[in-house]
Amino acid sequence: MCGIVGYLGEGNSKEILLHGLKELEYRGYDSAGIAILEGDNFSSFKAVGKLVNLEEKTKDFQTKGFSVGIGHTRWATHGKPTELNAHPHLGESSYVVHNGIIENYAELKEELLAEGVNFLSQTDTEVIVHLFEKNLKAGLQPFKAFEKTVQTLDGAYAILLITKGEEETIFFAKNGSPMLVGITQDSNEKFFASSDTPLIGYATEVNYFEDGDYGYVNKEGIVIFNEEGVKKEPSFKTLSQNKLSAQKDGYRFFMEKEIYEQTNVISDTLLGRLHDEEVVFDELPSDLFDGINEIKLCACGTSYHSALSASYLFERYARVKTSVEVASELRYRDPILTTDTLFVAISQSGETADTLETLKMAKEAGLKTLVICNVDNSSMVRLADASILTRAGVEKGVASTKAFATQVTVFWMLSLYLSQKKQTLSNEELKRQICLLREVPAAVVVTDELHEKMKRLSKRYLHGHGFFFIGRDIFFPLALEGALKLKEISYLHAEGYPSGEMKHGPIALADPELFTIALLPEHMLYDKAKSNVEELSARDATICAISPLPFDKADDYIATKKQKDYMLEFFEMMVVVQLLSLEVSIRLGNDVDMPRNLAKSVTVE
Ligand code: AGP
């Protein structure tokens, strides 16, 4: 969801900026652009669509010496994805890139228009560069003009601005949207980006900006002010240079690679946290659950589905009252937040705007907060009282797979950790659960036989008027997740439903063109779920049953292994629904990793 890069130095600015934008592609975008200031010469290029279009436009351009440059991938919010709306936006002698939303842009634009300023785009961003130039014209020095501009803006932003007259400077500001700056020890170069990956191989140390930070970089260094205008020192951390996991390794798509990686990343998630008779989270303060009577889980999309799964485990194993909220709903419904509730935000990226805001709300209401996240140093991890990292590694496919798998693994462990504190499970049962957890990596291995079966089967599911994924108990959130995966990458209509709910309305849709993907685990309400599927089969719906037990009413049957427990069946069936979506999407010729209209990290509300 919009990505920002910036570069200052003697290097090949164009290549560095384009490389950075490429690394940010996974965030989703519909246009891109760069602007480079070399001496007092500006060069700017923009293109709609994929980055190859921008590469084509810039193929004859090169910088020769020192330059400053900024780049952007845009995911349209205000105004259509056109070249005019693509960033960088130009004033008279300055360019700006921005990620986020300027909430008061309409008033600011009205004032500027009344003063005779000419706007070229429909974006909220363009007000920034015109405001800056208005402040310059009023006689302020460039940095003061930038500072005053930032103080006028409301909303979420990560901003980079370059201007003639300060040819060796990049101005920056950050509030609510992620941004970091990187350096090396042996050059004066400075690198900006929205996340770590563009800087790998370029910078060795990085400073993550905090909300309210603004300032400038030049050859001499980095000057940062906090939101009170007080100067502060950058806080550098070593940037990991391991890019291995960010490459496709021979798989057709990152999503496919990430499905296969689940067995390894789940092992990483478990590492050091499972003792023989105990689940251990060293990262949690020992008093985190003291005085807690309720858990409120909050997230978006796939992370919301893992939160729903968690609610079954927390209540069943730890007997603690648990509620689950969609972040965009919680934000505006004036919820009752009491201090005996532990607020748990779940996010792969740690940057999702709605989830981040609910975390801030919970903190303001005085609740203890915990974040389950895949990205260390992300905004949510930095904000929460405590965090558990899911250790899934970089997830590049927009459709989340391994992040979901590791989130549910963490939640299963956390429910046992809590059960230890509350003594809700016998020692024997706790030990059994720990043994089961150790079997999860094996349960998610993708066998050739299974993958081949899914490839063959997928051709039968490319048409029809919709899919219902159905399941009971914790298999209901898995059904929701299966339907979301299919929707996201195949663009076919799919819904997740509790099996028992079908007869309360949706069964009216049943006919041979309605595809039901039925999750029928042996160890969770098998007979009940089976009768629900029989009701659909009797009405001629096409049934694809996923179960270890053969089911004669099914049109297609995917046999899963006989497992000891429903949670192992959950993880195995998770892989099946992921592969089904993947293969349907590939057959339809879709871009599996970057599906239309979607962004990996949704940093606007
Ligand atoms: C999953 O496949 C998604 N594309 C999306 O629903 C995602 O899970 C959601 O936007 C939340 O993201 P987060 O986990 O990074 O907060």
PDB file of C-alpha atoms in Angstrom, residues 367-543:
ATOM      1  CA  LEU A 367      -5.574  -1.692  28.886  1.00  0.00           C
ATOM      2  CA  LYS A 368      -2.568  -3.986  28.881  1.00  0.00           C
ATOM      3  CA  THR A 369      -1.653  -4.717  25.273  1.00  0.00           C
ATOM      4  CA  LEU A 370      -0.052  -7.612  23.461  1.00  0.00           C
ATOM      5  CA  VAL A 371       0.819  -7.856  19.763  1.00  0.00           C
ATOM      6  CA  ILE A 372       1.156 -11.073  17.769  1.00  0.00           C
ATOM      7  CA  CYS A 373       3.194  -9.978  14.787  1.00  0.00           C
ATOM      8  CA  ASN A 374       5.558 -11.167  12.092  1.00  0.00           C
ATOM      9  CA  VAL A 375       7.661  -8.027  11.718  1.00  0.00           C
ATOM     10  CA  ASP A 376      10.030  -7.031  14.468  1.00  0.00           C
ATOM     11  CA  ASN A 377      10.358  -3.290  15.010  1.00  0.00           C
ATOM     12  CA  SER A 378       7.051  -2.698  13.220  1.00  0.00           C
ATOM     13  CA  SER A 379       4.836   0.099  14.519  1.00  0.00           C
ATOM     14  CA  MET A 380       2.622  -2.281  16.506  1.00  0.00           C
ATOM     15  CA  VAL A 381       5.522  -4.149  18.091  1.00  0.00           C
ATOM     16  CA  ARG A 382       7.044  -0.860  19.166  1.00  0.00           C
ATOM     17  CA  LEU A 383       3.777   0.380  20.617  1.00  0.00           C
ATOM     18  CA  ALA A 384       2.473  -2.617  22.549  1.00  0.00           C
ATOM     19  CA  ASP A 385       3.375  -3.514  26.138  1.00  0.00           C
ATOM     20  CA  ALA A 386       4.420  -6.961  24.997  1.00  0.00           C
ATOM     21  CA  SER A 387       4.814  -8.827  21.737  1.00  0.00           C
ATOM     22  CA  ILE A 388       5.195 -12.337  20.409  1.00  0.00           C
ATOM     23  CA  LEU A 389       6.875 -12.657  17.038  1.00  0.00           C
ATOM     24  CA  THR A 390       5.447 -15.334  14.771  1.00  0.00           C
ATOM     25  CA  ARG A 391       8.793 -15.954  12.999  1.00  0.00           C
ATOM     26  CA  ALA A 392       7.233 -16.673   9.584  1.00  0.00           C
ATOM     27  CA  GLY A 393       9.989 -14.805   7.712  1.00  0.00           C
ATOM     28  CA  VAL A 394       9.276 -12.287   4.949  1.00  0.00           C
ATOM     29  CA  GLU A 395       5.859 -13.000   3.456  1.00  0.00           C
ATOM     30  CA  LYS A 396       5.740 -11.627  -0.079  1.00  0.00           C
ATOM     31  CA  GLY A 397       2.533 -13.080  -1.506  1.00  0.00           C
ATOM     32  CA  VAL A 398      -0.294 -10.623  -0.953  1.00  0.00           C
ATOM     33  CA  ALA A 399      -2.476 -13.600   0.006  1.00  0.00           C
ATOM     34  CA  SER A 400      -1.273 -14.529   3.451  1.00  0.00           C
ATOM     35  CA  THR A 401      -0.475 -18.199   4.121  1.00  0.00           C
ATOM     36  CA  LYS A 402       2.506 -18.863   6.370  1.00  0.00           C
ATOM     37  CA  ALA A 403       1.687 -15.827   8.506  1.00  0.00           C
ATOM     38  CA  PHE A 404      -1.736 -17.339   9.262  1.00  0.00           C
ATOM     39  CA  ALA A 405      -0.186 -20.734  10.016  1.00  0.00           C
ATOM     40  CA  THR A 406       2.301 -19.269  12.479  1.00  0.00           C
ATOM     41  CA  GLN A 407      -0.314 -17.018  14.100  1.00  0.00           C
ATOM     42  CA  VAL A 408      -2.557 -20.007  14.855  1.00  0.00           C
ATOM     43  CA  THR A 409       0.487 -21.909  16.159  1.00  0.00           C
ATOM     44  CA  VAL A 410       1.293 -19.022  18.507  1.00  0.00           C
ATOM     45  CA  PHE A 411      -2.323 -18.879  19.670  1.00  0.00           C
ATOM     46  CA  TRP A 412      -2.434 -22.599  20.363  1.00  0.00           C
ATOM     47  CA  MET A 413       0.735 -22.261  22.463  1.00  0.00           C
ATOM     48  CA  LEU A 414      -0.598 -19.151  24.158  1.00  0.00           C
ATOM     49  CA  SER A 415      -3.844 -20.891  25.125  1.00  0.00           C
ATOM     50  CA  LEU A 416      -1.738 -23.586  26.830  1.00  0.00           C
ATOM     51  CA  TYR A 417       0.526 -20.995  28.449  1.00  0.00           C
ATOM     52  CA  LEU A 418      -2.585 -19.392  29.899  1.00  0.00           C
ATOM     53  CA  SER A 419      -4.033 -22.735  30.929  1.00  0.00           C
ATOM     54  CA  GLN A 420      -0.820 -23.300  32.945  1.00  0.00           C
ATOM     55  CA  LYS A 421      -1.375 -20.016  34.778  1.00  0.00           C
ATOM     56  CA  LYS A 422      -5.049 -20.758  35.382  1.00  0.00           C
ATOM     57  CA  GLN A 423      -4.562 -24.488  35.928  1.00  0.00           C
ATOM     58  CA  THR A 424      -7.420 -25.348  33.653  1.00  0.00           C
ATOM     59  CA  LEU A 425      -5.839 -28.441  32.073  1.00  0.00           C
ATOM     60  CA  SER A 426      -4.508 -31.524  33.806  1.00  0.00           C
ATOM     61  CA  ASN A 427      -0.745 -32.127  33.549  1.00  0.00           C
ATOM     62  CA  GLU A 428      -1.456 -35.105  31.398  1.00  0.00           C
ATOM     63  CA  GLU A 429      -3.577 -33.128  28.957  1.00  0.00           C
ATOM     64  CA  LEU A 430      -1.028 -30.315  28.868  1.00  0.00           C
ATOM     65  CA  LYS A 431       1.708 -32.798  27.990  1.00  0.00           C
ATOM     66  CA  ARG A 432      -0.502 -34.323  25.299  1.00  0.00           C
ATOM     67  CA  GLN A 433      -1.141 -30.885  23.807  1.00  0.00           C
ATOM     68  CA  ILE A 434       2.595 -30.118  23.763  1.00  0.00           C
ATOM     69  CA  CYS A 435       3.256 -33.404  21.941  1.00  0.00           C
ATOM     70  CA  LEU A 436       0.562 -32.513  19.414  1.00  0.00           C
ATOM     71  CA  LEU A 437       2.116 -29.102  18.816  1.00  0.00           C
ATOM     72  CA  ARG A 438       5.395 -30.806  17.956  1.00  0.00           C
ATOM     73  CA  GLU A 439       3.558 -32.675  15.208  1.00  0.00           C
ATOM     74  CA  VAL A 440       2.281 -29.564  13.416  1.00  0.00           C
ATOM     75  CA  PRO A 441       5.347 -29.143  11.133  1.00  0.00           C
ATOM     76  CA  ALA A 442       4.779 -32.677   9.820  1.00  0.00           C
ATOM     77  CA  ALA A 443       1.052 -32.079   9.350  1.00  0.00           C
ATOM     78  CA  VAL A 444       1.646 -29.169   6.954  1.00  0.00           C
ATOM     79  CA  VAL A 445       4.200 -30.842   4.658  1.00  0.00           C
ATOM     80  CA  VAL A 446       3.016 -30.580   1.048  1.00  0.00           C
ATOM     81  CA  THR A 447       3.351 -34.023  -0.541  1.00  0.00           C
ATOM     82  CA  ASP A 448       3.706 -34.430  -4.322  1.00  0.00           C
ATOM     83  CA  GLU A 449       0.608 -36.600  -4.257  1.00  0.00           C
ATOM     84  CA  LEU A 450      -1.512 -33.903  -2.613  1.00  0.00           C
ATOM     85  CA  HIS A 451      -0.216 -31.105  -4.813  1.00  0.00           C
ATOM     86  CA  GLU A 452      -0.803 -33.161  -7.971  1.00  0.00           C
ATOM     87  CA  LYS A 453      -4.318 -33.960  -6.826  1.00  0.00           C
ATOM     88  CA  MET A 454      -5.064 -30.283  -6.238  1.00  0.00           C
ATOM     89  CA  LYS A 455      -3.668 -29.382  -9.663  1.00  0.00           C
ATOM     90  CA  ARG A 456      -5.970 -31.921 -11.338  1.00  0.00           C
ATOM     91  CA  LEU A 457      -8.979 -31.061  -9.234  1.00  0.00           C
ATOM     92  CA  SER A 458      -8.686 -27.319  -9.750  1.00  0.00           C
ATOM     93  CA  LYS A 459      -9.853 -27.542 -13.368  1.00  0.00           C
ATOM     94  CA  ARG A 460     -13.323 -28.562 -12.197  1.00  0.00           C
ATOM     95  CA  TYR A 461     -13.722 -25.389 -10.139  1.00  0.00           C
ATOM     96  CA  LEU A 462     -13.213 -22.538 -12.555  1.00  0.00           C
ATOM     97  CA  HIS A 463     -16.840 -21.661 -13.209  1.00  0.00           C
ATOM     98  CA  GLY A 464     -20.145 -21.886 -11.334  1.00  0.00           C
ATOM     99  CA  HIS A 465     -21.856 -19.178  -9.346  1.00  0.00           C
ATOM    100  CA  GLY A 466     -19.958 -19.412  -6.139  1.00  0.00           C
ATOM    101  CA  PHE A 467     -18.244 -21.361  -3.425  1.00  0.00           C
ATOM    102  CA  PHE A 468     -19.244 -22.071   0.142  1.00  0.00           C
ATOM    103  CA  PHE A 469     -16.471 -23.183   2.457  1.00  0.00           C
ATOM    104  CA  ILE A 470     -18.126 -24.741   5.479  1.00  0.00           C
ATOM    105  CA  GLY A 471     -16.912 -26.043   8.811  1.00  0.00           C
ATOM    106  CA  ARG A 472     -17.844 -26.280  12.469  1.00  0.00           C
ATOM    107  CA  ASP A 473     -16.100 -25.019  15.597  1.00  0.00           C
ATOM    108  CA  ILE A 474     -12.538 -23.867  14.809  1.00  0.00           C
ATOM    109  CA  PHE A 475     -13.045 -25.165  11.268  1.00  0.00           C
ATOM    110  CA  PHE A 476     -15.457 -22.265  10.729  1.00  0.00           C
ATOM    111  CA  PRO A 477     -12.641 -19.640  10.867  1.00  0.00           C
ATOM    112  CA  LEU A 478     -10.656 -21.982   8.631  1.00  0.00           C
ATOM    113  CA  ALA A 479     -13.609 -22.000   6.226  1.00  0.00           C
ATOM    114  CA  LEU A 480     -13.612 -18.181   6.298  1.00  0.00           C
ATOM    115  CA  GLU A 481      -9.897 -18.170   5.568  1.00  0.00           C
ATOM    116  CA  GLY A 482     -10.268 -20.714   2.744  1.00  0.00           C
ATOM    117  CA  ALA A 483     -12.950 -18.536   1.147  1.00  0.00           C
ATOM    118  CA  LEU A 484     -10.855 -15.374   1.546  1.00  0.00           C
ATOM    119  CA  LYS A 485      -7.851 -17.054  -0.121  1.00  0.00           C
ATOM    120  CA  LEU A 486      -9.953 -18.136  -3.089  1.00  0.00           C
ATOM    121  CA  LYS A 487     -11.607 -14.712  -3.447  1.00  0.00           C
ATOM    122  CA  GLU A 488      -8.322 -12.832  -3.257  1.00  0.00           C
ATOM    123  CA  ILE A 489      -6.442 -14.640  -5.971  1.00  0.00           C
ATOM    124  CA  SER A 490      -9.082 -16.272  -8.197  1.00  0.00           C
ATOM    125  CA  TYR A 491     -11.620 -13.390  -8.137  1.00  0.00           C
ATOM    126  CA  LEU A 492     -14.371 -16.040  -7.792  1.00  0.00           C
ATOM    127  CA  HIS A 493     -17.133 -15.448  -5.298  1.00  0.00           C
ATOM    128  CA  ALA A 494     -16.588 -17.473  -2.150  1.00  0.00           C
ATOM    129  CA  GLU A 495     -18.044 -17.372   1.345  1.00  0.00           C
ATOM    130  CA  GLY A 496     -17.144 -19.071   4.576  1.00  0.00           C
ATOM    131  CA  TYR A 497     -20.045 -20.339   6.681  1.00  0.00           C
ATOM    132  CA  PRO A 498     -20.583 -22.364   9.818  1.00  0.00           C
ATOM    133  CA  SER A 499     -21.893 -25.706   8.479  1.00  0.00           C
ATOM    134  CA  GLY A 500     -24.928 -25.550  10.745  1.00  0.00           C
ATOM    135  CA  GLU A 501     -25.968 -22.150   9.401  1.00  0.00           C
ATOM    136  CA  MET A 502     -26.463 -23.225   5.792  1.00  0.00           C
ATOM    137  CA  LYS A 503     -30.048 -24.287   6.337  1.00  0.00           C
ATOM    138  CA  HIS A 504     -30.887 -20.848   7.724  1.00  0.00           C
ATOM    139  CA  GLY A 505     -30.724 -19.227   4.314  1.00  0.00           C
ATOM    140  CA  PRO A 506     -27.722 -19.962   2.091  1.00  0.00           C
ATOM    141  CA  ILE A 507     -29.006 -23.449   1.223  1.00  0.00           C
ATOM    142  CA  ALA A 508     -31.521 -21.680  -1.045  1.00  0.00           C
ATOM    143  CA  LEU A 509     -28.601 -21.230  -3.458  1.00  0.00           C
ATOM    144  CA  ALA A 510     -27.927 -24.959  -3.697  1.00  0.00           C
ATOM    145  CA  ASP A 511     -27.702 -26.340  -7.244  1.00  0.00           C
ATOM    146  CA  PRO A 512     -24.994 -28.173  -9.214  1.00  0.00           C
ATOM    147  CA  GLU A 513     -23.231 -24.880  -9.947  1.00  0.00           C
ATOM    148  CA  LEU A 514     -22.837 -24.098  -6.246  1.00  0.00           C
ATOM    149  CA  PHE A 515     -19.556 -25.555  -5.039  1.00  0.00           C
ATOM    150  CA  THR A 516     -19.325 -26.550  -1.398  1.00  0.00           C
ATOM    151  CA  ILE A 517     -15.889 -27.130   0.073  1.00  0.00           C
ATOM    152  CA  ALA A 518     -16.738 -29.126   3.177  1.00  0.00           C
ATOM    153  CA  LEU A 519     -14.254 -29.409   6.035  1.00  0.00           C
ATOM    154  CA  LEU A 520     -15.042 -32.724   7.707  1.00  0.00           C
ATOM    155  CA  PRO A 521     -12.480 -33.471  10.420  1.00  0.00           C
ATOM    156  CA  GLU A 522     -12.788 -36.812  12.189  1.00  0.00           C
ATOM    157  CA  HIS A 523     -12.167 -35.335  15.634  1.00  0.00           C
ATOM    158  CA  MET A 524     -14.490 -32.341  15.697  1.00  0.00           C
ATOM    159  CA  LEU A 525     -18.242 -32.774  15.409  1.00  0.00           C
ATOM    160  CA  TYR A 526     -17.884 -35.145  12.455  1.00  0.00           C
ATOM    161  CA  ASP A 527     -21.450 -36.512  12.461  1.00  0.00           C
ATOM    162  CA  LYS A 528     -23.018 -33.089  12.833  1.00  0.00           C
ATOM    163  CA  ALA A 529     -20.943 -31.545  10.059  1.00  0.00           C
ATOM    164  CA  LYS A 530     -21.580 -34.557   7.840  1.00  0.00           C
ATOM    165  CA  SER A 531     -25.375 -34.213   8.133  1.00  0.00           C
ATOM    166  CA  ASN A 532     -25.072 -30.543   7.147  1.00  0.00           C
ATOM    167  CA  VAL A 533     -23.200 -31.576   4.012  1.00  0.00           C
ATOM    168  CA  GLU A 534     -25.769 -34.286   3.270  1.00  0.00           C
ATOM    169  CA  GLU A 535     -28.482 -31.609   3.356  1.00  0.00           C
ATOM    170  CA  LEU A 536     -26.621 -29.726   0.645  1.00  0.00           C
ATOM    171  CA  SER A 537     -25.893 -32.837  -1.378  1.00  0.00           C
ATOM    172  CA  ALA A 538     -29.610 -33.745  -1.309  1.00  0.00           C
ATOM    173  CA  ARG A 539     -30.265 -30.405  -2.996  1.00  0.00           C
ATOM    174  CA  ASP A 540     -27.780 -31.137  -5.758  1.00  0.00           C
ATOM    175  CA  ALA A 541     -24.980 -28.806  -4.645  1.00  0.00           C
ATOM    176  CA  THR A 542     -21.583 -29.962  -5.894  1.00  0.00           C
ATOM    177  CA  ILE A 543     -19.620 -31.190  -2.884  1.00  0.00           C
TER     178      ILE A 543
END
